[in-house]
Amino acid sequence: MNPCVFIVPPLLLLLLVTTTTSQLGGDDMMQCLDNERDALLLFKAPLQDPNGHLSTWRVDQHDCCKWSGVTCNNQTGHVTWLHIDSYGLVGEISHSLLNLTYLNHLDLSRNSFHGTIPTFIGSLRELIFLDLSYNSLYGTIPPEFGNLTNLQRLYLGSKGGFRVENLEWLFQLNHLEELDMDGISLAKQNHWVDVILSLRKLSSVSLDGCELSQVMYPYSSSFLNSSSSIESLFLGNNNLTSSMYRWLFPLTSNKLRFLDLSSNRLDVMPKNLGINLCSLEILSLDNNSLVVEFPDFLNNLSGCASLSLKMLYAPRNQFTGSLSSEIQNFSSITSLDLSDNHLNGSISEKLWELPRLETLDVSFNNLRVPSTYHLSNLSYVKYIDLSSCKLLGPHFPMWIQTLKNLTFLDLSNTGISDTVPLEFWDMGPSQLQHLNLSSNNISGKVPDLSSNFAQSSVIDLSSNRFYGPIPNLPSTLSTLNLSRNKFSGGIAFICQIVDGFLEFLDLSHNSLTGQLPDCLWLFKELQVLNLGHNHLFGRFPPSIGSLIQLKMLYLYKNNFSGELPFSLKNCTSLKSLNLGANKFFGNVPVWIGERFSELYVLILKSNKISGTIPLELCQLANLQILDMSRNNLHGTIPSCLSNLTGMVQQGISQDVQLYTRYEQETYADHAMIQWQGQERELFSTLKQLKSIDLSSNNLTGRIPNEITNLYDLIVLNLSKNALFGEIPQKIGEMKNLLTLDLSRNSFSGRIPSSMSEMSLLNDLDVSFNNLSGRIPISTQFQTFPPSRFNGNTRLCGPPLTEKCSGDKEPEAPRLIGKSEGDGEDTDDELMGWFYIGGGTGFATGFWIACSVLLLNQRGRHAFFRFYDNVKDWVYVKVVVFIQNLQK
């Protein structure tokens, strides 16, 4: 055979490869057309691009096909894709996009485009993909969108900024496969179900938050027998009731794989729901009002769905009953979430026989969980949350040790009163990422855990009775909470957490000693550091300035000393700073007001801080709690405290938001607050509190009148200072005050009458001042104990016993003829004559008055005119009083 026969095919292959390479990446590849490049530059021109994502869009970069977010056809050079989602762009959508006539993919989602929805988009007839979701666009969806007959995917989900006049334009989109109109009101769109059913290729529909419950006629009878091609249907947040099932069934078929009915008002489930849903894999019923026995619910869902269902997500309902053996019929279940319901009874062992079960969450129910199960090796179960259920025993559940591939375990608040078996800690190489045993009664020492956890793991052993030194811990921890135990020893162990994942550290309420180690530079991701209520001492290490992500620093009630380190000013993300009950000294740093703009809690109480209150603190517009009591501060109270707008405007501060690697979490701040004469630890209510406490210092001068502008202030404590002058007359305008303590100062003058209008005030103390005059009369003032007004020698009126000048003493009637030895008979006789005389006098006076009125016409008319006037006056006063009361 001629050898050339073998040579020619490789040459042809080489030629083909060379040609293809030239077309794809060589110098001869088509570049974008000039008019399309100009169109993109015009599109960019009015936009703000704070993140610089469009930095490659420049005049000197001639080939726009290489620009970020732009894709061209390799053969023609026409721009076909424009994907600039999540670029952070701000501005209006330019009409220049009309010149991109071959554009088939346009994704502008998750930016800040504003203005009305451009109608010209309806002229981009080659589009098969359009995403305008999550911008700031508003107005009516243009009916011109009906011209996009090639469109396959349309995403318009917004925050309610869009309106729909009608849905007729949707009828024309025959190729549409995916439709997202989340947040767009369809309340006036009768027969919207008909429109959806007319789109025969539609496989995914998302109408979350579209006010569907307000539609009068969602469907017409002509479409009841239509078949649906929908595979994914999202109808959450529509306030739907169980009456919606009549139009839901036409939208479902044996093709449906994902059904989301979460955050509605469903209270029952229809019988035989699962008979025809033979492909259903995921069912979400989160946050409804389903009142049903869980075994009955499973029976209603039985049929085809029992074989196909993989994920059942139904937390925050009102399921009752037990997790019974009927669950074994759902053999494909991989994930089951029934948390926050009213389940009771026990968990059937049949649950653990489900061959594919990986995730189980039945937390916040009344289920009883045996501490012993006769289980085989359940290697497939990875996630178990039994928090706030009740473990029977109350021993530690030994069956947990059979779960060799467990990654998440939450047994918090389950009534365990035991030690943790060593076998549990020694389960061997572990994939465990989350362990929560908090809020139990577990005791004992914790062994070395340095090799028992996976990367970025969470350990929460808080609120137990663990004791002894804190052991070696994994270097990859992201969250560690050992608070409210009996741990002792130092905290140098934190320097072993070297991999930089630590975001949350709470060691509060233990018996820890020693100094804070100077290795905080390891924790650049740390957001919460709580070491309060221990016996730690010494100065802050310089490395505290490395905590640039820190949002909460809580060191209350230790023995830290020294001046606040200058490096702390680098922690500009701080929202809550609590350094109270330590031994810090020096002045209040001015950089607290200059650098911590997000601060809403500042507590420096019970230290040795001196100097004046710096004016820079007035820059903390978000501040809601200011406590610098029990220090050595002097000088006057700054009048600029009225700039603390967080105490002027109504509203509640948010919990500290923690953006961890896996999800956004919240952390409820807490603090020790002087409340109605007692020091109390506030948790969930702290974010509602707005308080200023400057008590027990050496402050002088007057109370600034401007402080009365803090209309939303709830607690004001200025006691135990050397303040003088009159109490501001407008203090009564602080109508939200619950606690006002001005005691042990040198205030003089009268208590302002405006204070009688402070209807919410329930704790007042003005004792030991130089106040004078009558105590204002109100429904509150006379209910306070006299001790709250003591020490003001010239103060008078209730609740004090001292009378004010001009007050008349009621005189008792003098009885004549009663001797010292007269008895009860004399008293009875006198009382008898009293009643006789009184009755005779009344009768005589009454008939004299009547005779005058009968015989004297002018007198009679004058009397009744006077009576009518008095009656009208009383009527008007009563009406006005009632109106004021209603206001």
Short mmCIF file of C-alpha atoms in Angstrom, two decimals, residues 213-457:
data_model
loop_
_atom_site.label_atom_id
_atom_site.label_comp_id
_atom_site.label_asym_id
_atom_site.label_seq_id
_atom_site.Cartn_x
_atom_site.Cartn_y
_atom_site.Cartn_z
CA SER A 213 -54.49 36.16 47.18
CA GLN A 214 -56.12 39.41 46.00
CA VAL A 215 -56.95 38.15 42.50
CA MET A 216 -60.73 37.85 42.16
CA TYR A 217 -60.81 35.36 39.27
CA PRO A 218 -57.43 33.62 38.92
CA TYR A 219 -58.60 31.20 36.18
CA SER A 220 -61.42 30.48 33.76
CA SER A 221 -63.21 27.17 33.48
CA SER A 222 -61.98 26.69 29.90
CA PHE A 223 -58.45 26.06 31.17
CA LEU A 224 -59.31 23.64 33.95
CA ASN A 225 -58.51 20.60 31.84
CA SER A 226 -55.32 22.02 30.35
CA SER A 227 -52.12 20.12 30.94
CA SER A 228 -49.14 21.84 32.51
CA SER A 229 -45.48 21.49 31.59
CA ILE A 230 -44.26 23.21 34.75
CA GLU A 231 -41.45 21.49 36.64
CA SER A 232 -40.68 24.21 39.22
CA LEU A 233 -43.41 26.39 40.75
CA PHE A 234 -42.65 29.11 43.34
CA LEU A 235 -45.72 30.73 44.95
CA GLY A 236 -44.36 31.83 48.34
CA ASN A 237 -45.22 35.05 50.22
CA ASN A 238 -48.63 35.53 48.62
CA ASN A 239 -50.86 35.37 51.70
CA LEU A 240 -52.62 32.39 50.12
CA THR A 241 -55.21 30.39 52.03
CA SER A 242 -56.34 26.82 51.48
CA SER A 243 -58.88 28.04 48.92
CA MET A 244 -56.00 28.32 46.43
CA TYR A 245 -55.94 24.58 45.81
CA ARG A 246 -58.75 24.89 43.26
CA TRP A 247 -56.45 26.76 40.86
CA LEU A 248 -53.21 25.11 42.01
CA PHE A 249 -54.11 21.68 40.68
CA PRO A 250 -54.31 22.77 37.00
CA LEU A 251 -50.74 24.12 37.35
CA THR A 252 -49.42 20.81 38.65
CA SER A 253 -48.85 17.56 36.84
CA ASN A 254 -46.68 14.48 37.02
CA LYS A 255 -43.87 16.67 35.62
CA LEU A 256 -43.72 18.89 38.71
CA ARG A 257 -40.44 18.46 40.60
CA PHE A 258 -40.27 21.54 42.89
CA LEU A 259 -43.27 23.13 44.65
CA ASP A 260 -42.77 26.14 46.97
CA LEU A 261 -45.80 27.33 48.96
CA SER A 262 -43.83 28.87 51.84
CA SER A 263 -44.85 31.95 53.86
CA ASN A 264 -48.55 31.79 53.12
CA ARG A 265 -51.61 31.14 55.32
CA LEU A 266 -52.37 27.55 54.41
CA ASP A 267 -54.09 25.74 57.27
CA VAL A 268 -55.01 22.37 55.74
CA MET A 269 -53.62 20.07 53.09
CA PRO A 270 -55.94 18.47 50.54
CA LYS A 271 -56.39 14.73 50.64
CA ASN A 272 -54.61 12.68 48.01
CA LEU A 273 -52.30 15.57 47.17
CA GLY A 274 -49.47 13.21 46.28
CA ILE A 275 -51.37 10.77 44.06
CA ASN A 276 -50.47 12.38 40.71
CA LEU A 277 -47.26 14.20 41.67
CA CYS A 278 -45.10 11.33 40.53
CA SER A 279 -42.00 13.47 39.92
CA LEU A 280 -42.18 15.70 43.00
CA GLU A 281 -38.75 15.89 44.63
CA ILE A 282 -38.87 19.05 46.75
CA LEU A 283 -41.88 20.37 48.71
CA SER A 284 -41.52 23.61 50.71
CA LEU A 285 -44.30 24.56 53.14
CA ASP A 286 -42.24 26.76 55.44
CA ASN A 287 -44.03 29.35 57.60
CA ASN A 288 -47.67 28.48 57.10
CA SER A 289 -50.45 27.66 59.56
CA LEU A 290 -50.92 23.98 58.82
CA VAL A 291 -52.88 22.45 61.71
CA VAL A 292 -52.75 18.71 61.16
CA GLU A 293 -51.51 15.54 62.77
CA PHE A 294 -48.24 14.71 61.06
CA PRO A 295 -49.21 11.07 60.37
CA ASP A 296 -52.36 12.36 58.59
CA PHE A 297 -50.25 14.78 56.59
CA LEU A 298 -48.05 11.90 55.43
CA ASN A 299 -51.12 9.92 54.40
CA ASN A 300 -52.40 12.87 52.34
CA LEU A 301 -49.04 13.06 50.63
CA SER A 302 -48.83 9.34 49.93
CA GLY A 303 -49.06 7.91 46.43
CA CYS A 304 -46.58 8.65 43.68
CA ALA A 305 -45.04 11.46 45.73
CA SER A 306 -44.05 9.11 48.53
CA LEU A 307 -41.65 7.36 46.16
CA SER A 308 -40.19 10.47 44.51
CA LEU A 309 -40.02 13.02 47.34
CA LYS A 310 -36.45 13.79 48.38
CA MET A 311 -36.78 16.98 50.46
CA LEU A 312 -39.67 17.97 52.74
CA TYR A 313 -39.23 21.45 54.16
CA ALA A 314 -42.06 22.38 56.55
CA PRO A 315 -40.73 24.35 59.56
CA ARG A 316 -42.80 26.99 61.38
CA ASN A 317 -46.20 25.34 61.08
CA GLN A 318 -48.53 23.75 63.62
CA PHE A 319 -47.96 20.06 63.02
CA THR A 320 -48.89 17.88 65.97
CA GLY A 321 -48.54 14.20 66.71
CA SER A 322 -45.45 12.03 66.60
CA LEU A 323 -42.87 11.33 63.94
CA SER A 324 -44.51 7.97 63.34
CA SER A 325 -43.69 4.86 61.36
CA GLU A 326 -45.57 6.14 58.27
CA ILE A 327 -42.38 7.99 57.40
CA GLN A 328 -40.90 4.68 56.19
CA ASN A 329 -43.10 4.91 53.07
CA PHE A 330 -41.06 7.89 51.86
CA SER A 331 -38.03 5.85 50.92
CA SER A 332 -36.36 8.55 48.77
CA ILE A 333 -36.23 11.19 51.52
CA THR A 334 -32.77 12.72 51.92
CA SER A 335 -33.72 15.84 53.90
CA LEU A 336 -36.52 16.34 56.45
CA ASP A 337 -37.08 19.67 58.21
CA LEU A 338 -40.00 19.87 60.66
CA SER A 339 -38.47 22.38 63.06
CA ASP A 340 -40.51 24.84 65.10
CA ASN A 341 -43.78 22.92 65.10
CA HIS A 342 -45.86 21.33 67.86
CA LEU A 343 -44.83 17.71 67.33
CA ASN A 344 -45.03 15.53 70.41
CA GLY A 345 -44.64 11.88 71.18
CA SER A 346 -41.60 9.95 70.09
CA ILE A 347 -39.46 9.54 66.99
CA SER A 348 -40.04 6.15 65.40
CA GLU A 349 -37.02 3.96 64.77
CA LYS A 350 -38.38 3.58 61.23
CA LEU A 351 -37.05 7.06 60.54
CA TRP A 352 -33.49 5.81 60.88
CA GLU A 353 -34.18 3.00 58.42
CA LEU A 354 -34.74 5.43 55.55
CA PRO A 355 -31.92 4.39 53.20
CA ARG A 356 -31.08 7.87 51.87
CA LEU A 357 -31.69 10.13 54.88
CA GLU A 358 -28.86 12.65 55.28
CA THR A 359 -30.47 15.66 57.02
CA LEU A 360 -32.92 15.72 59.94
CA ASP A 361 -34.10 18.88 61.70
CA VAL A 362 -36.88 18.49 64.27
CA SER A 363 -35.67 21.24 66.61
CA PHE A 364 -38.07 23.30 68.73
CA ASN A 365 -40.70 20.61 69.10
CA ASN A 366 -41.90 18.56 72.05
CA LEU A 367 -40.60 15.30 70.70
CA ARG A 368 -39.12 12.73 73.07
CA VAL A 369 -35.88 11.17 71.88
CA PRO A 370 -34.65 7.94 73.55
CA SER A 371 -31.09 8.02 74.78
CA THR A 372 -30.67 4.52 73.36
CA TYR A 373 -31.60 3.26 69.91
CA HIS A 374 -30.87 -0.19 68.47
CA LEU A 375 -29.35 1.08 65.27
CA SER A 376 -26.95 -0.29 62.73
CA ASN A 377 -24.15 1.80 61.32
CA LEU A 378 -25.91 4.89 59.91
CA SER A 379 -23.03 6.10 57.78
CA TYR A 380 -25.27 8.17 55.49
CA VAL A 381 -26.70 10.59 58.13
CA LYS A 382 -24.73 13.84 58.12
CA TYR A 383 -26.92 16.49 59.77
CA ILE A 384 -29.01 16.16 62.96
CA ASP A 385 -30.67 19.02 64.85
CA LEU A 386 -32.64 17.98 67.95
CA SER A 387 -32.34 21.25 69.83
CA SER A 388 -35.11 21.94 72.37
CA CYS A 389 -36.46 18.39 72.08
CA LYS A 390 -36.31 16.20 75.18
CA LEU A 391 -33.82 13.39 75.40
CA LEU A 392 -35.09 10.64 77.64
CA GLY A 393 -32.68 9.45 80.22
CA PRO A 394 -31.44 12.17 80.82
CA HIS A 395 -28.19 10.56 79.70
CA PHE A 396 -26.05 11.51 76.76
CA PRO A 397 -27.40 9.61 73.69
CA MET A 398 -25.01 6.78 72.99
CA TRP A 399 -26.49 6.07 69.55
CA ILE A 400 -24.88 9.27 68.26
CA GLN A 401 -21.60 7.38 68.14
CA THR A 402 -22.90 5.21 65.29
CA LEU A 403 -23.11 8.24 63.00
CA LYS A 404 -19.60 8.08 61.63
CA ASN A 405 -20.03 10.71 58.89
CA LEU A 406 -21.83 13.30 60.98
CA THR A 407 -20.99 16.90 60.02
CA PHE A 408 -23.63 18.78 62.04
CA LEU A 409 -24.94 17.90 65.52
CA ASP A 410 -27.13 20.14 67.67
CA LEU A 411 -28.31 18.75 71.02
CA SER A 412 -28.76 22.12 72.74
CA ASN A 413 -31.42 22.51 75.41
CA THR A 414 -32.40 18.84 75.33
CA GLY A 415 -32.32 18.20 79.10
CA ILE A 416 -29.06 16.24 79.19
CA SER A 417 -27.73 15.91 82.73
CA ASP A 418 -24.64 13.76 82.37
CA THR A 419 -21.02 13.73 81.37
CA VAL A 420 -19.99 13.30 77.75
CA PRO A 421 -18.63 9.77 77.23
CA LEU A 422 -15.00 9.65 76.16
CA GLU A 423 -16.13 7.43 73.28
CA PHE A 424 -17.96 10.41 71.81
CA TRP A 425 -14.91 12.66 71.90
CA ASP A 426 -12.79 9.80 70.50
CA MET A 427 -14.99 8.99 67.51
CA GLY A 428 -11.83 9.05 65.42
CA PRO A 429 -11.05 11.19 62.37
CA SER A 430 -14.16 13.30 62.05
CA GLN A 431 -15.87 15.43 59.43
CA LEU A 432 -17.74 17.29 62.19
CA GLN A 433 -18.16 20.97 61.35
CA HIS A 434 -20.81 22.00 63.87
CA LEU A 435 -21.23 20.80 67.46
CA ASN A 436 -23.75 22.46 69.79
CA LEU A 437 -24.29 21.01 73.27
CA SER A 438 -25.29 24.32 74.89
CA SER A 439 -27.96 24.97 77.52
CA ASN A 440 -27.82 21.57 79.18
CA ASN A 441 -26.47 20.33 82.49
CA ILE A 442 -23.36 18.59 81.18
CA SER A 443 -20.35 18.43 83.46
CA GLY A 444 -16.80 17.14 83.34
CA LYS A 445 -13.58 18.13 81.64
CA VAL A 446 -13.19 18.56 77.90
CA PRO A 447 -10.33 16.55 76.36
CA ASP A 448 -7.99 17.53 73.55
CA LEU A 449 -10.11 18.41 70.49
CA SER A 450 -7.37 19.60 68.17
CA SER A 451 -7.92 16.81 65.60
CA ASN A 452 -11.66 16.16 65.92
CA PHE A 453 -13.14 18.81 63.66
CA ALA A 454 -13.17 19.82 60.03
CA GLN A 455 -12.17 23.19 58.59
CA SER A 456 -14.10 26.34 59.65
CA SER A 457 -15.87 24.42 62.40
#
